[in-house]
Amino acid sequence: MNICKRVFILFLGLLFVQTVTAASIWDKPIENSVDNITAKVYRSATCGCCKNWIKHIKQHGISVEDNVLDQNELQQFKRQYGIPQNLQSCHTAVVGSYLVEGHVPAADIMRMVKEKPAIAGLSVPQMVTGSPGMEMGSRKAPFSVISFDKSGKTAVYNSYSDY
């Protein structure tokens, strides 16, 4: 086999591997999705993972109003809305009367909107590797989506360990 054919076959193989590994659990269609959801997202200009999370929720039909704030304004916004310090992450979204803090999967947002629980919102605290917008190849850390109410009471809303 000549060198050109070998290089071409190698290129196709690498392209296939990249395509297969690029697919994410977060790209799969959501069962029982909800229509007409808008998320007003508040984020800093410097955070790339926020843009990736916005792409994730848009991919699942959630409309986005993207609001870029400086870091001080963003922290003030989180305080104003009463997001507990231990649940804070890099971006905040307002979805109807609910708050969404951090890299919450679109499926959990849709479930919240559909079920209308008596909570203030959902959070994925910090920036968990493998969560929507935080994909890093095959690296995935287990995480929980935490619900919280206005008094600060929390509960596990959903967990992801083998995803």
Short mmCIF file of C-alpha atoms in Angstrom, two decimals:
data_model
loop_
_atom_site.label_atom_id
_atom_site.label_comp_id
_atom_site.label_asym_id
_atom_site.label_seq_id
_atom_site.Cartn_x
_atom_site.Cartn_y
_atom_site.Cartn_z
CA MET A 1 0.00 0.00 0.00
CA ASN A 2 1.47 3.36 -0.96
CA ILE A 3 2.00 6.20 1.51
CA CYS A 4 -0.92 8.29 0.22
CA LYS A 5 -3.39 5.47 0.84
CA ARG A 6 -1.99 4.88 4.33
CA VAL A 7 -2.26 8.56 5.22
CA PHE A 8 -5.79 8.68 3.84
CA ILE A 9 -6.88 5.60 5.81
CA LEU A 10 -5.26 6.99 8.96
CA PHE A 11 -7.07 10.29 8.42
CA LEU A 12 -10.43 8.52 8.03
CA GLY A 13 -9.77 6.48 11.16
CA LEU A 14 -8.94 9.58 13.20
CA LEU A 15 -11.99 11.36 11.83
CA PHE A 16 -14.19 8.41 12.84
CA VAL A 17 -12.73 8.30 16.37
CA GLN A 18 -13.18 12.06 16.78
CA THR A 19 -16.78 11.86 15.58
CA VAL A 20 -17.63 8.97 17.90
CA THR A 21 -16.01 10.55 20.94
CA ALA A 22 -17.53 13.98 20.20
CA ALA A 23 -21.03 12.61 20.75
CA SER A 24 -22.24 13.31 24.25
CA ILE A 25 -24.98 11.98 26.46
CA TRP A 26 -26.21 15.57 26.59
CA ASP A 27 -26.79 15.54 22.79
CA LYS A 28 -29.44 12.81 22.97
CA PRO A 29 -33.11 13.79 22.51
CA ILE A 30 -35.05 14.40 25.72
CA GLU A 31 -38.14 12.32 26.38
CA ASN A 32 -41.20 14.31 27.46
CA SER A 33 -39.66 17.62 26.45
CA VAL A 34 -41.52 20.85 27.09
CA ASP A 35 -42.07 23.55 24.46
CA ASN A 36 -41.88 27.33 24.81
CA ILE A 37 -39.27 27.61 27.55
CA THR A 38 -37.12 30.73 27.71
CA ALA A 39 -34.02 31.02 29.86
CA LYS A 40 -32.70 34.47 30.70
CA VAL A 41 -29.02 33.66 31.23
CA TYR A 42 -26.68 35.91 33.21
CA ARG A 43 -22.96 35.23 32.80
CA SER A 44 -19.57 36.87 32.59
CA ALA A 45 -17.98 37.56 29.21
CA THR A 46 -14.90 35.50 30.00
CA CYS A 47 -16.49 32.12 30.75
CA GLY A 48 -16.41 29.79 27.74
CA CYS A 49 -18.22 26.93 29.47
CA CYS A 50 -21.27 29.18 29.91
CA LYS A 51 -21.47 29.51 26.13
CA ASN A 52 -21.25 25.71 25.83
CA TRP A 53 -24.10 25.28 28.34
CA ILE A 54 -26.19 27.81 26.41
CA LYS A 55 -25.55 25.78 23.26
CA HIS A 56 -26.70 22.64 25.14
CA ILE A 57 -30.03 24.10 26.27
CA LYS A 58 -30.68 25.71 22.86
CA GLN A 59 -30.06 22.33 21.22
CA HIS A 60 -32.98 21.01 23.26
CA GLY A 61 -35.36 23.80 22.24
CA ILE A 62 -34.94 26.21 25.14
CA SER A 63 -34.86 29.81 23.90
CA VAL A 64 -32.09 31.92 25.40
CA GLU A 65 -31.81 35.59 26.24
CA ASP A 66 -28.07 35.97 26.87
CA ASN A 67 -27.07 38.73 29.32
CA VAL A 68 -23.37 39.44 29.83
CA LEU A 69 -22.47 41.09 33.15
CA ASP A 70 -19.19 41.99 34.76
CA GLN A 71 -18.19 39.76 37.68
CA ASN A 72 -19.36 42.23 40.36
CA GLU A 73 -22.78 42.62 38.72
CA LEU A 74 -23.11 38.85 38.43
CA GLN A 75 -22.34 38.32 42.13
CA GLN A 76 -24.80 41.07 43.06
CA PHE A 77 -27.44 39.40 40.86
CA LYS A 78 -26.93 36.07 42.66
CA ARG A 79 -27.24 37.77 46.07
CA GLN A 80 -30.35 39.68 44.96
CA TYR A 81 -32.05 36.44 43.91
CA GLY A 82 -30.99 34.64 47.10
CA ILE A 83 -28.90 31.89 45.56
CA PRO A 84 -27.10 30.22 48.48
CA GLN A 85 -23.33 30.72 48.37
CA ASN A 86 -22.64 26.96 48.48
CA LEU A 87 -24.85 26.39 45.41
CA GLN A 88 -23.35 29.09 43.21
CA SER A 89 -21.61 28.41 39.93
CA CYS A 90 -20.46 30.41 36.92
CA HIS A 91 -23.82 31.44 35.44
CA THR A 92 -27.43 31.89 36.50
CA ALA A 93 -30.60 31.57 34.44
CA VAL A 94 -34.13 32.64 35.19
CA VAL A 95 -36.68 30.24 33.70
CA GLY A 96 -40.18 31.48 34.40
CA SER A 97 -40.32 31.84 38.19
CA TYR A 98 -37.40 29.44 38.72
CA LEU A 99 -33.65 29.95 39.05
CA VAL A 100 -31.15 27.67 37.35
CA GLU A 101 -27.61 27.90 38.67
CA GLY A 102 -24.69 26.34 36.82
CA HIS A 103 -24.53 23.40 34.44
CA VAL A 104 -27.99 21.91 35.01
CA PRO A 105 -28.97 19.47 32.21
CA ALA A 106 -31.79 20.62 29.92
CA ALA A 107 -33.81 17.50 30.83
CA ASP A 108 -33.90 18.57 34.49
CA ILE A 109 -34.94 22.10 33.54
CA MET A 110 -37.79 20.70 31.44
CA ARG A 111 -38.83 18.34 34.23
CA MET A 112 -38.92 21.26 36.69
CA VAL A 113 -41.04 23.39 34.32
CA LYS A 114 -43.40 20.49 33.64
CA GLU A 115 -43.81 19.31 37.26
CA LYS A 116 -43.83 22.81 38.82
CA PRO A 117 -42.33 21.82 42.20
CA ALA A 118 -42.48 24.24 45.15
CA ILE A 119 -38.81 25.23 44.91
CA ALA A 120 -36.86 28.37 44.04
CA GLY A 121 -34.67 26.55 41.56
CA LEU A 122 -32.02 24.01 40.63
CA SER A 123 -28.25 24.09 40.90
CA VAL A 124 -25.20 22.13 39.87
CA PRO A 125 -22.72 23.76 42.24
CA GLN A 126 -19.26 24.61 40.97
CA MET A 127 -18.14 23.45 37.53
CA VAL A 128 -18.30 19.66 37.32
CA THR A 129 -16.28 17.93 34.60
CA GLY A 130 -18.66 16.09 32.27
CA SER A 131 -21.77 18.15 33.05
CA PRO A 132 -23.41 19.97 30.10
CA GLY A 133 -20.97 22.59 28.84
CA MET A 134 -18.11 21.08 30.84
CA GLU A 135 -17.40 18.07 28.63
CA MET A 136 -13.74 17.04 28.47
CA GLY A 137 -13.54 13.94 26.31
CA SER A 138 -14.27 10.82 28.33
CA ARG A 139 -13.62 12.48 31.71
CA LYS A 140 -16.82 12.55 33.76
CA ALA A 141 -17.26 13.26 37.44
CA PRO A 142 -20.42 12.20 39.27
CA PHE A 143 -22.69 15.09 40.20
CA SER A 144 -26.08 15.91 41.62
CA VAL A 145 -28.63 18.49 40.59
CA ILE A 146 -29.72 20.18 43.80
CA SER A 147 -33.12 21.80 44.32
CA PHE A 148 -33.34 24.70 46.74
CA ASP A 149 -36.11 26.82 48.19
CA LYS A 150 -36.16 30.44 49.32
CA SER A 151 -35.26 29.49 52.89
CA GLY A 152 -32.12 27.69 51.65
CA LYS A 153 -33.44 24.15 52.17
CA THR A 154 -31.89 21.76 49.65
CA ALA A 155 -32.61 18.30 48.29
CA VAL A 156 -31.15 16.11 45.55
CA TYR A 157 -33.32 16.56 42.45
CA ASN A 158 -31.35 14.19 40.20
CA SER A 159 -27.99 12.43 40.24
CA TYR A 160 -25.56 11.50 37.49
CA SER A 161 -22.90 8.94 38.30
CA ASP A 162 -22.65 6.55 35.34
CA TYR A 163 -23.45 8.71 32.34
#
